[in-house]
Amino acid sequence: MQPLAELKPVVDEAIAPERPIIQVSGLDHVYPSRDGPVHALSDIALTVGEGRFVVIVGPSGCGKSSLLMMLAGLRHQTAGTILCSGRPITDPDPDRVGVVFQEANLFPWLTAIDNVAFPLALRGVSRAERAARANAMLELVGLGDAGGRYPHELSGGMKQRVSIARGLVQDPPVLLMDEPFAALDEQTRMAMGEELLRIWSATRKTVVFVTHSLTEAVYLADEVLVMSARPGRIVDRMEVELPRPRTYEMMAGAVFGRLRDRIWQQIKAPAR
Amino acid sequence: MRSSLPVLLGRALLIAAFLGAWEALPRLGVADPELLPPFSTVLGTLWGLLARPALRADLAITTVQLLVAVAVALPVGTLLGLLLSENPRLGAIFDPLVFFLFSIPKSIFLPMFILTMGIGFWQKVAFGVFSTVFIVLMSATAAVRAVRPDHVFVARAFGATRAQIAWRVYLPSMLPILLEGFRLAVIFGFTAVLLAEMYASRTGMGHQIASWGENFMMDRLFAGVLLLAIVAIVLNEAIRAVEVRCSHWRS
Ligand SMILES: Nc1ncnc2c1ncn2[C@@H]1O[C@H](COP(=O)(O)OP(=O)(O)O)[C@@H](O)[C@H]1O
Ligand SMILES: [Mg+2]
């Protein structure tokens, strides 16, 4: 008879083939505010497998940014635990997690390359190594020759590329992105999505990407987590079984449409 | 800001016209040479004065008083400004008081400084500090407001410590405004020190100017004015050059 212990890993693998890198359970968050407490997140549980591209989609104000800030250690949850690589996240830890924000938020007094190198400078990495690594990241995001420019000399899309390079420069296993393309125009946004997928497949990072765009969610994701309106709850989880590389044509396909509709049903359902 | 050639030419012409009039009016008898000595005479007097060790000592003491006053007012004003703007309750208590003090002409306090501190070096430094510290404080407060919370947040996300945030986010964000305050402090400090010297002193350029005026030595008076004007402009432009270097990214 086969011992149970030997069977177990096989069962696990059937559910989540990748090793979990982020594990969230029982997460709850309440903001105190002048008009009374705001229940932002309620009983969030999720697992992100290593190397996966997971998109969290939900209506504005449902707590997506709050959740991401907690994953980044930038905000403390009221209750619940967040594990990253098996250890709790309580404070920002750039070795484990890189962050890209909605606004690129580059430092206007630094050149593009110095912005990318900023996280390394905080760690006291030598000047030569900083320059080499920041340059490699700029190459990766397709801005190899713009390193000497200041942010005010860059377009919105270029700024966001620099911001991605900065998020990746310390080579963290996880990249968190909070609506990084929401401030860009439609064409740039499409191009940046494609570009991000290229970068992702080149680096094999785990990406947790927040958006309120259904199309963006389905186009980018391995897996979509759908959040309800406040208090944010995860109401649905779906695999996007579209082949990679993703193409623009897939958006017109039946699978794409079905997934998008399913998200839409979830998001609009609790309209009160 | 680069100016075009016609603009530069226009400016040069204006200065030449001014100096030309200064030279010509007394020589042609339009202005009384006793009251307005010609430019070339004043220039000659200035040259002669600069050769005299006594005058160089006066110039040095005025400059040192100004520099010491600014060197005290700058860190004190900046730290007080930081304290008040990072500490909402302290700020709420002190802000109106600081604002009132800022708006009072400092010159009316000069007699009190003389009564309590005499007419020596430190009295003039103290009056210089008093006249500039509020300017620095106000500009530091404005500079803190120029620090964007987003930038602090980003730095925190990448693991910056408090000291790193101060050095790498606060300082560069604040620098352009701080330098502007610094420049104003030098201008007002110069005024304060010269005023204190003119009012009651045995040394310094202010004292000299006052006594040349009282003794109707117009060529020396004009030479002194010319010299101080040049010193003030050079100081101002030097700080402005640093300012431009540190705020090119603000465009
Ligand atoms: N610092 C805060 N204090 C009080 N309420 C907040 C704060 N931050 C966010 N909220 C509230 O929490 C809810 C979720 O916000 P957020 O996480 O930014 O949502 P999303 O990113 O999905 O738009 C919103 O209703 C918002 O008003
Ligand atoms: Mg948000």
Coordinates of C-alpha atoms and ligand atoms in Angstrom, one line a residue:
Chain A
M1 CA 0.0 0.0 0.0
Q2 CA 1.3 3.4 -0.9
P3 CA 2.0 5.8 2.1
L4 CA -0.2 8.8 2.2
A5 CA 2.7 11.2 2.5
E6 CA 3.9 10.3 -1.0
L7 CA 0.5 10.9 -2.5
K8 CA 0.1 14.4 -1.2
P9 CA 2.4 16.4 -3.4
V10 CA 0.7 14.9 -6.4
V11 CA -2.6 16.2 -5.2
D12 CA -1.2 19.6 -4.5
E13 CA 0.3 19.9 -7.9
A14 CA -3.0 19.2 -9.5
I15 CA -4.5 22.3 -7.8
A16 CA -1.6 24.7 -8.1
P17 CA 1.2 23.5 -10.3
E18 CA 3.6 26.3 -9.3
R19 CA 5.0 26.8 -5.9
P20 CA 3.0 29.5 -4.0
I21 CA 5.1 32.7 -3.6
I22 CA 2.4 35.0 -2.1
Q23 CA -0.2 33.6 0.4
V24 CA -2.8 35.9 1.8
S25 CA -5.4 34.7 4.3
G26 CA -8.1 36.3 6.4
L27 CA -7.1 39.8 5.3
D28 CA -9.4 42.6 6.5
H29 CA -8.9 46.3 6.5
V30 CA -10.8 49.2 8.0
Y31 CA -9.8 52.8 7.5
P32 CA -10.7 55.2 10.3
S33 CA -12.1 58.3 8.8
R34 CA -14.0 61.4 9.8
D35 CA -17.3 60.0 8.6
G36 CA -16.8 56.8 10.6
P37 CA -14.8 53.6 9.7
V38 CA -14.5 52.6 6.1
H39 CA -14.5 48.9 5.6
A40 CA -12.1 48.6 2.6
L41 CA -11.2 44.9 2.4
S42 CA -13.1 41.9 3.8
D43 CA -11.8 38.4 4.3
I44 CA -9.4 38.3 1.4
A45 CA -7.7 35.0 0.7
L46 CA -5.5 34.4 -2.3
T47 CA -2.5 32.4 -3.4
V48 CA -0.2 33.5 -6.2
G49 CA 2.0 30.8 -7.8
E50 CA 5.6 31.6 -8.7
G51 CA 6.1 33.1 -12.1
R52 CA 2.4 33.7 -12.7
F53 CA 0.8 36.8 -14.1
V54 CA -2.1 37.5 -11.8
V55 CA -4.5 40.4 -12.4
I56 CA -6.8 41.7 -9.8
V57 CA -9.7 43.5 -11.3
G58 CA -12.5 45.4 -9.6
P59 CA -14.5 48.6 -9.6
S60 CA -12.9 51.9 -8.5
G61 CA -12.8 52.3 -4.8
C62 CA -13.1 48.5 -4.1
G63 CA -9.8 48.4 -2.3
K64 CA -7.4 47.2 -5.0
S65 CA -4.7 49.8 -4.2
S66 CA -5.1 49.1 -0.5
L67 CA -4.5 45.4 -1.1
L68 CA -1.5 46.0 -3.2
M69 CA 0.0 48.5 -0.7
M70 CA -0.4 45.8 1.9
L71 CA 1.4 43.2 -0.3
A72 CA 4.2 45.8 -0.6
G73 CA 4.4 46.3 3.1
L74 CA 3.5 50.0 2.7
R75 CA 0.3 49.8 4.7
H76 CA -0.6 47.6 7.6
Q77 CA -3.8 45.6 7.4
T78 CA -6.3 45.5 10.3
A79 CA -6.3 41.7 10.4
G80 CA -5.0 38.7 8.5
T81 CA -1.6 37.5 7.3
I82 CA 0.4 38.1 4.1
L83 CA 3.3 35.7 3.4
C84 CA 5.8 36.3 0.6
S85 CA 8.4 33.5 0.0
G86 CA 7.1 32.0 3.2
R87 CA 7.8 34.9 5.4
P88 CA 5.4 37.6 6.6
I89 CA 5.4 41.0 4.9
T90 CA 5.2 43.8 7.5
D91 CA 7.5 46.5 6.0
P92 CA 8.7 47.3 2.5
D93 CA 11.2 44.7 1.5
P94 CA 12.6 45.6 -2.0
D95 CA 14.5 42.3 -2.1
R96 CA 11.3 40.4 -2.2
V97 CA 8.9 42.9 -3.8
G98 CA 9.2 45.6 -6.5
V99 CA 6.4 48.2 -6.9
V100 CA 5.2 50.2 -9.9
F101 CA 2.6 52.9 -9.3
Q102 CA -0.2 54.4 -11.4
E103 CA 1.8 57.6 -11.7
A104 CA 5.4 56.9 -12.6
N105 CA 6.4 59.1 -9.7
L106 CA 10.0 59.5 -11.0
F107 CA 12.2 62.0 -9.1
P108 CA 12.4 65.0 -11.4
W109 CA 15.8 66.0 -10.2
L110 CA 17.4 62.6 -11.3
T111 CA 18.0 61.4 -14.8
A112 CA 16.3 58.3 -16.1
I113 CA 19.2 56.1 -15.2
D114 CA 19.6 57.6 -11.8
N115 CA 15.9 57.0 -11.1
V116 CA 16.3 53.4 -12.1
A117 CA 19.4 53.1 -9.9
F118 CA 17.7 54.8 -6.9
P119 CA 16.8 51.6 -5.1
L120 CA 20.4 50.4 -5.5
A121 CA 21.7 53.7 -4.2
L122 CA 19.6 53.2 -1.0
R123 CA 21.4 49.9 -0.5
G124 CA 24.9 51.4 -0.9
V125 CA 25.6 49.5 -4.2
S126 CA 28.8 50.8 -5.8
R127 CA 28.5 53.5 -8.4
A128 CA 29.9 51.3 -11.2
E129 CA 27.5 48.4 -10.4
R130 CA 24.6 50.8 -10.1
A131 CA 25.3 52.2 -13.6
A132 CA 25.7 48.7 -15.1
R133 CA 22.5 47.3 -13.6
A134 CA 20.4 50.3 -14.2
N135 CA 21.6 50.4 -17.8
A136 CA 20.7 46.8 -18.3
M137 CA 17.2 47.5 -17.0
L138 CA 16.7 50.4 -19.3
E139 CA 17.8 48.2 -22.2
L140 CA 15.2 45.6 -21.1
V141 CA 12.4 48.2 -21.2
G142 CA 13.6 49.5 -24.5
L143 CA 15.1 52.8 -23.3
G144 CA 18.8 52.0 -23.6
D145 CA 19.6 55.4 -25.1
A146 CA 17.4 57.6 -22.9
G147 CA 19.3 57.1 -19.7
G148 CA 20.7 60.7 -19.6
R149 CA 17.3 62.3 -20.0
Y150 CA 15.3 64.0 -17.2
P151 CA 11.7 62.9 -16.6
H152 CA 10.3 66.1 -18.0
E153 CA 12.0 65.1 -21.3
L154 CA 10.2 61.8 -21.4
S155 CA 6.7 60.9 -22.6
G156 CA 4.1 59.3 -20.3
G157 CA 4.8 55.8 -21.7
M158 CA 8.5 56.3 -21.4
K159 CA 8.2 57.4 -17.8
Q160 CA 6.2 54.3 -17.0
R161 CA 8.9 52.2 -18.6
V162 CA 11.5 53.8 -16.4
S163 CA 9.3 53.1 -13.5
I164 CA 9.1 49.4 -14.4
A165 CA 12.8 49.3 -14.8
R166 CA 13.2 50.8 -11.3
G167 CA 10.8 48.2 -10.0
L168 CA 12.9 45.4 -11.5
V169 CA 16.4 46.7 -10.8
Q170 CA 16.8 44.9 -7.5
D171 CA 15.7 41.7 -9.2
P172 CA 12.9 41.0 -6.8
P173 CA 10.9 37.8 -7.5
V174 CA 7.6 39.7 -7.3
L175 CA 6.5 42.8 -9.1
L176 CA 3.4 44.6 -7.9
M177 CA 1.8 47.0 -10.3
D178 CA -1.1 49.4 -9.4
E179 CA -2.9 50.4 -12.6
P180 CA 0.4 51.3 -14.1
F181 CA -1.1 52.2 -17.5
A182 CA -4.3 53.9 -16.4
A183 CA -2.9 57.4 -17.0
L184 CA -1.8 56.6 -20.5
D185 CA -3.8 57.1 -23.8
E186 CA -5.4 54.1 -25.4
Q187 CA -2.7 53.4 -28.0
T188 CA 0.2 53.8 -25.6
R189 CA -1.7 51.6 -23.1
M190 CA -2.0 48.8 -25.6
A191 CA 1.6 49.0 -26.6
M192 CA 2.7 49.0 -23.0
G193 CA 0.6 45.9 -22.2
E194 CA 2.4 44.1 -25.0
E195 CA 5.7 45.4 -23.8
L196 CA 5.1 44.3 -20.3
L197 CA 4.3 40.8 -21.4
R198 CA 7.6 40.7 -23.3
I199 CA 9.5 41.9 -20.2
W200 CA 7.6 39.4 -18.1
S201 CA 8.5 36.5 -20.3
A202 CA 12.1 37.7 -20.4
T203 CA 12.4 37.9 -16.6
R204 CA 9.9 35.3 -15.4
K205 CA 8.9 37.4 -12.5
T206 CA 5.7 36.8 -10.6
V207 CA 3.4 39.8 -11.4
V208 CA 0.4 41.0 -9.5
F209 CA -1.3 43.6 -11.6
V210 CA -4.2 45.7 -10.5
T211 CA -6.6 47.3 -13.0
H212 CA -10.2 48.3 -13.5
S213 CA -10.1 47.5 -17.2
L214 CA -11.7 44.2 -18.1
T215 CA -9.9 44.0 -21.4
E216 CA -6.5 44.7 -19.9
A217 CA -7.2 42.0 -17.3
V218 CA -8.0 39.2 -19.7
Y219 CA -5.3 40.3 -22.2
L220 CA -2.5 40.1 -19.7
A221 CA -3.4 37.5 -17.1
D222 CA -2.8 33.9 -16.5
E223 CA -5.3 34.2 -13.7
V224 CA -7.9 36.9 -12.9
L225 CA -9.1 37.6 -9.5
V226 CA -12.4 39.6 -9.4
M227 CA -13.1 41.9 -6.5
S228 CA -16.5 43.2 -5.5
A229 CA -17.4 46.8 -4.6
R230 CA -16.5 47.9 -1.1
P231 CA -15.9 46.2 1.2
G232 CA -13.6 44.5 -1.4
R233 CA -14.0 40.7 -1.5
I234 CA -12.7 38.3 -4.0
V235 CA -15.8 37.0 -5.7
D236 CA -14.4 35.1 -8.6
R237 CA -11.2 33.5 -9.8
M238 CA -10.6 32.4 -13.4
E239 CA -7.8 30.9 -15.5
V240 CA -7.2 32.6 -18.8
E241 CA -6.5 29.7 -21.0
L242 CA -5.4 31.7 -24.0
P243 CA -2.0 30.7 -25.5
R244 CA 1.0 33.0 -25.3
P245 CA 2.2 35.2 -26.8
R246 CA -1.1 37.0 -26.6
T247 CA -2.2 38.9 -29.7
Y248 CA -4.5 41.7 -30.5
E249 CA -6.6 39.4 -32.6
M250 CA -7.5 37.3 -29.6
M251 CA -9.5 40.1 -28.2
A252 CA -12.1 39.5 -30.8
G253 CA -12.3 35.8 -30.1
A254 CA -14.9 33.8 -28.2
V255 CA -12.8 32.8 -25.2
F256 CA -11.8 36.4 -24.6
G257 CA -15.4 37.6 -24.8
R258 CA -16.6 34.9 -22.5
L259 CA -14.1 35.7 -19.8
R260 CA -14.7 39.4 -20.1
D261 CA -18.4 38.9 -19.8
R262 CA -18.0 36.7 -16.8
I263 CA -15.9 39.5 -15.0
W264 CA -18.5 42.1 -16.0
Q265 CA -21.3 40.0 -14.5
Q266 CA -19.4 39.8 -11.3
I267 CA -18.6 43.5 -11.1
K268 CA -22.0 44.8 -12.0
A269 CA -24.0 42.3 -10.0
P270 CA -24.0 44.0 -6.6
A271 CA -25.1 47.4 -8.1
R272 CA -27.4 48.8 -5.4
Chain B
M1 CA 17.6 81.8 -19.5
R2 CA 19.6 82.8 -22.6
S3 CA 19.0 86.3 -24.0
S4 CA 19.2 87.1 -27.7
L5 CA 21.9 89.3 -29.1
P6 CA 19.7 92.4 -29.6
V7 CA 18.5 92.2 -26.0
L8 CA 22.1 92.0 -24.8
L9 CA 23.1 94.9 -27.0
G10 CA 20.2 96.9 -25.7
R11 CA 21.3 96.3 -22.2
A12 CA 24.9 97.2 -22.9
L13 CA 23.7 100.4 -24.5
L14 CA 21.6 101.3 -21.5
I15 CA 24.5 100.9 -19.1
A16 CA 26.8 102.9 -21.4
A17 CA 24.2 105.7 -21.6
F18 CA 23.8 105.7 -17.9
L19 CA 27.6 105.9 -17.2
G20 CA 28.0 108.4 -20.1
A21 CA 25.3 110.7 -18.6
W22 CA 27.0 110.3 -15.2
E23 CA 30.3 111.5 -16.8
A24 CA 28.9 114.2 -19.0
L25 CA 26.3 116.0 -16.8
P26 CA 28.8 117.3 -14.2
R27 CA 31.4 118.0 -16.8
L28 CA 29.0 120.1 -18.9
G29 CA 27.9 121.9 -15.8
V30 CA 24.4 120.6 -16.0
A31 CA 24.8 119.0 -12.6
D32 CA 26.9 120.4 -9.8
P33 CA 30.2 118.5 -9.7
E34 CA 30.3 119.1 -6.0
L35 CA 27.1 117.1 -5.6
L36 CA 27.7 114.6 -8.4
P37 CA 31.3 114.0 -9.2
P38 CA 31.9 112.6 -12.7
F39 CA 32.0 108.8 -13.1
S40 CA 35.8 108.8 -14.0
T41 CA 36.6 110.8 -10.8
V42 CA 34.6 108.4 -8.7
L43 CA 36.3 105.5 -10.3
G44 CA 39.7 107.0 -9.6
T45 CA 38.7 107.7 -5.9
L46 CA 37.5 104.1 -5.6
W47 CA 40.8 102.8 -6.9
G48 CA 42.7 105.0 -4.4
L49 CA 40.5 103.9 -1.6
L50 CA 40.9 100.2 -2.4
A51 CA 44.7 100.7 -2.1
R52 CA 44.2 101.8 1.5
P53 CA 44.5 99.0 4.1
A54 CA 42.0 100.8 6.4
L55 CA 39.3 100.6 3.8
R56 CA 40.0 97.0 3.0
A57 CA 39.7 96.3 6.7
D58 CA 36.3 98.0 6.7
L59 CA 35.1 96.0 3.7
A60 CA 36.3 92.8 5.3
I61 CA 34.6 93.4 8.6
T62 CA 31.3 94.2 6.9
T63 CA 31.5 91.1 4.8
V64 CA 32.5 88.8 7.7
Q65 CA 29.6 90.2 9.8
L66 CA 27.2 89.4 6.9
L67 CA 28.6 85.9 6.4
V68 CA 28.5 85.0 10.1
A69 CA 24.9 86.3 10.3
V70 CA 23.8 84.3 7.3
A71 CA 25.8 81.2 8.5
V72 CA 23.8 81.3 11.7
A73 CA 20.4 82.3 10.3
L74 CA 20.5 79.6 7.6
P75 CA 20.6 76.4 9.6
V76 CA 18.6 77.9 12.5
G77 CA 15.9 79.2 10.2
T78 CA 15.8 76.0 8.2
L79 CA 15.6 73.8 11.2
L80 CA 12.9 75.9 12.8
G81 CA 11.0 75.9 9.5
L82 CA 11.2 72.1 9.3
L83 CA 10.1 71.7 12.9
L84 CA 7.1 73.9 12.4
S85 CA 6.0 72.3 9.1
E86 CA 6.6 68.7 10.2
N87 CA 4.8 69.2 13.5
P88 CA 1.2 70.3 12.8
R89 CA 0.4 71.3 16.4
L90 CA 3.6 73.4 16.9
G91 CA 3.0 74.9 13.4
A92 CA -0.6 75.9 14.4
I93 CA 0.7 77.6 17.5
F94 CA 3.7 79.4 16.1
D95 CA 2.7 80.1 12.4
P96 CA 0.7 83.3 13.1
L97 CA 3.4 84.6 15.4
V98 CA 6.1 84.0 12.9
F99 CA 4.1 85.6 10.2
F100 CA 3.5 88.7 12.3
L101 CA 7.2 89.0 13.2
F102 CA 8.0 88.5 9.5
S103 CA 5.9 91.5 8.6
I104 CA 7.4 93.9 11.1
P105 CA 10.3 96.1 9.7
K106 CA 13.3 94.8 11.6
S107 CA 15.0 98.2 11.6
I108 CA 12.8 99.5 14.4
F109 CA 14.5 97.1 16.8
L110 CA 18.0 98.4 16.1
P111 CA 18.1 100.8 19.1
M112 CA 17.2 97.9 21.4
F113 CA 20.1 95.8 20.0
I114 CA 22.5 98.7 20.6
L115 CA 21.2 99.2 24.1
T116 CA 21.6 95.6 25.0
M117 CA 24.7 94.6 23.0
G118 CA 26.7 97.8 22.4
I119 CA 28.0 98.7 19.0
G120 CA 30.6 95.9 18.4
F121 CA 30.9 93.0 16.0
W122 CA 28.4 90.7 17.6
Q123 CA 25.6 93.3 17.9
K124 CA 25.7 93.7 14.1
V125 CA 25.8 89.9 13.6
A126 CA 22.9 89.5 16.0
F127 CA 20.9 92.2 14.2
G128 CA 21.8 90.5 10.9
V129 CA 20.5 87.2 12.2
F130 CA 17.3 88.7 13.5
S131 CA 16.7 90.4 10.2
T132 CA 17.1 87.3 8.1
V133 CA 16.1 84.3 10.2
F134 CA 12.4 84.8 9.5
I135 CA 13.0 84.9 5.8
V136 CA 14.8 81.6 5.9
L137 CA 12.2 80.1 8.2
M138 CA 9.4 81.2 5.8
S139 CA 11.2 79.8 2.8
A140 CA 11.9 76.5 4.5
T141 CA 8.2 76.2 5.3
A142 CA 7.4 76.8 1.7
A143 CA 10.1 74.4 0.6
V144 CA 8.7 71.6 2.8
R145 CA 5.3 72.1 1.1
A146 CA 7.1 71.5 -2.2
V147 CA 8.0 67.9 -1.1
R148 CA 5.5 65.6 -2.8
P149 CA 4.1 62.9 -0.6
D150 CA 4.2 60.5 -3.7
H151 CA 7.9 60.9 -3.8
V152 CA 8.2 60.1 -0.1
F153 CA 5.9 57.1 -0.7
V154 CA 8.1 55.8 -3.6
A155 CA 11.2 56.1 -1.5
R156 CA 9.6 54.2 1.3
A157 CA 8.5 51.5 -1.1
F158 CA 12.1 50.9 -2.0
G159 CA 13.1 50.6 1.6
A160 CA 14.5 54.1 2.3
T161 CA 15.2 54.9 5.9
R162 CA 14.1 58.2 7.5
A163 CA 17.6 59.6 7.0
Q164 CA 17.7 58.5 3.4
I165 CA 14.3 60.1 2.8
A166 CA 15.5 63.4 4.3
W167 CA 18.7 63.3 2.2
R168 CA 17.5 61.9 -1.1
V169 CA 13.9 63.2 -1.3
Y170 CA 13.4 66.2 1.1
L171 CA 16.7 67.9 0.3
P172 CA 16.6 67.9 -3.5
S173 CA 12.9 68.8 -3.5
M174 CA 13.5 71.7 -1.1
L175 CA 16.8 73.0 -2.5
P176 CA 15.6 75.3 -5.2
I177 CA 13.2 77.2 -2.8
L178 CA 15.8 77.1 0.0
L179 CA 18.4 78.6 -2.2
E180 CA 16.0 81.4 -3.2
G181 CA 15.4 82.1 0.5
F182 CA 19.2 82.0 1.0
R183 CA 19.6 84.6 -1.6
L184 CA 17.0 86.9 -0.1
A185 CA 18.6 86.4 3.3
V186 CA 21.9 87.6 1.9
I187 CA 20.3 90.7 0.4
F188 CA 18.3 91.5 3.6
G189 CA 21.3 90.6 5.8
F190 CA 23.5 93.0 3.9
T191 CA 21.0 95.7 4.4
A192 CA 20.7 95.0 8.1
V193 CA 24.5 95.0 8.7
L194 CA 25.1 98.2 6.8
L195 CA 22.2 99.9 8.5
A196 CA 23.6 98.9 11.9
E197 CA 27.0 100.2 10.9
M198 CA 25.5 103.5 9.6
Y199 CA 23.5 103.9 12.7
A200 CA 26.2 103.4 15.3
S201 CA 29.6 101.9 14.7
R202 CA 33.3 102.6 14.6
T203 CA 34.1 100.2 11.8
G204 CA 32.7 98.8 8.6
M205 CA 31.6 100.1 5.2
G206 CA 28.3 101.4 6.6
H207 CA 30.1 103.5 9.1
Q208 CA 32.4 104.9 6.3
I209 CA 29.5 105.7 4.0
A210 CA 27.7 107.5 6.8
S211 CA 30.7 109.6 7.7
W212 CA 31.6 110.5 4.1
G213 CA 28.0 111.7 3.7
E214 CA 28.1 113.7 6.8
N215 CA 31.4 115.3 5.8
F216 CA 30.2 116.1 2.3
M217 CA 32.9 113.9 0.7
M218 CA 30.8 113.2 -2.4
D219 CA 33.5 111.4 -4.5
R220 CA 34.2 108.9 -1.7
L221 CA 30.5 108.5 -0.9
F222 CA 29.8 107.6 -4.6
A223 CA 32.9 105.3 -4.6
G224 CA 31.6 103.5 -1.6
V225 CA 28.1 103.1 -3.0
L226 CA 29.6 101.8 -6.3
L227 CA 31.7 99.3 -4.4
L228 CA 28.9 98.0 -2.2
A229 CA 26.6 97.8 -5.2
I230 CA 29.2 95.6 -7.0
V231 CA 29.7 93.4 -3.9
A232 CA 25.9 92.9 -3.6
I233 CA 25.4 92.1 -7.3
V234 CA 28.3 89.6 -7.2
L235 CA 27.0 87.8 -4.1
N236 CA 23.5 87.7 -5.6
E237 CA 24.6 86.4 -8.9
A238 CA 26.9 83.7 -7.3
I239 CA 23.9 82.3 -5.4
R240 CA 21.7 82.5 -8.4
A241 CA 24.2 80.5 -10.4
V242 CA 24.0 77.7 -7.8
E243 CA 20.2 78.1 -7.8
V244 CA 20.0 77.6 -11.6
R245 CA 22.3 74.5 -11.4
C246 CA 20.1 73.0 -8.7
S247 CA 16.7 73.6 -10.2
H248 CA 17.2 73.0 -13.9
W249 CA 14.8 70.1 -13.5
R250 CA 11.9 72.3 -12.4
S251 CA 11.1 73.5 -15.9
Ligands
LIG1 N1 -6.0 56.6 3.8 C1 -7.3 56.3 3.7 N2 -8.2 56.8 4.6 C2 -9.5 56.5 4.5 N3 -10.1 55.9 3.5 C3 -9.3 55.4 2.5 C4 -7.9 55.6 2.6 N4 -7.3 55.1 1.5 C5 -8.4 54.5 0.8 N5 -9.5 54.7 1.4 C6 -10.9 54.3 1.0 O1 -10.8 52.9 0.9 C7 -11.5 52.5 -0.3 C8 -10.5 51.7 -1.2 O2 -9.6 52.5 -1.7 P1 -8.5 52.0 -2.8 O3 -7.7 50.9 -2.2 O4 -7.7 53.2 -3.2 O5 -9.4 51.5 -3.9 P2 -9.1 51.2 -5.5 O6 -7.6 51.2 -5.7 O7 -9.7 49.9 -5.8 O8 -9.8 52.3 -6.3 C9 -12.0 53.7 -1.0 O9 -13.4 53.8 -0.6 C10 -11.2 54.8 -0.4 O10 -12.0 56.0 -0.3
MG2 MG -6.4 52.5 -6.9

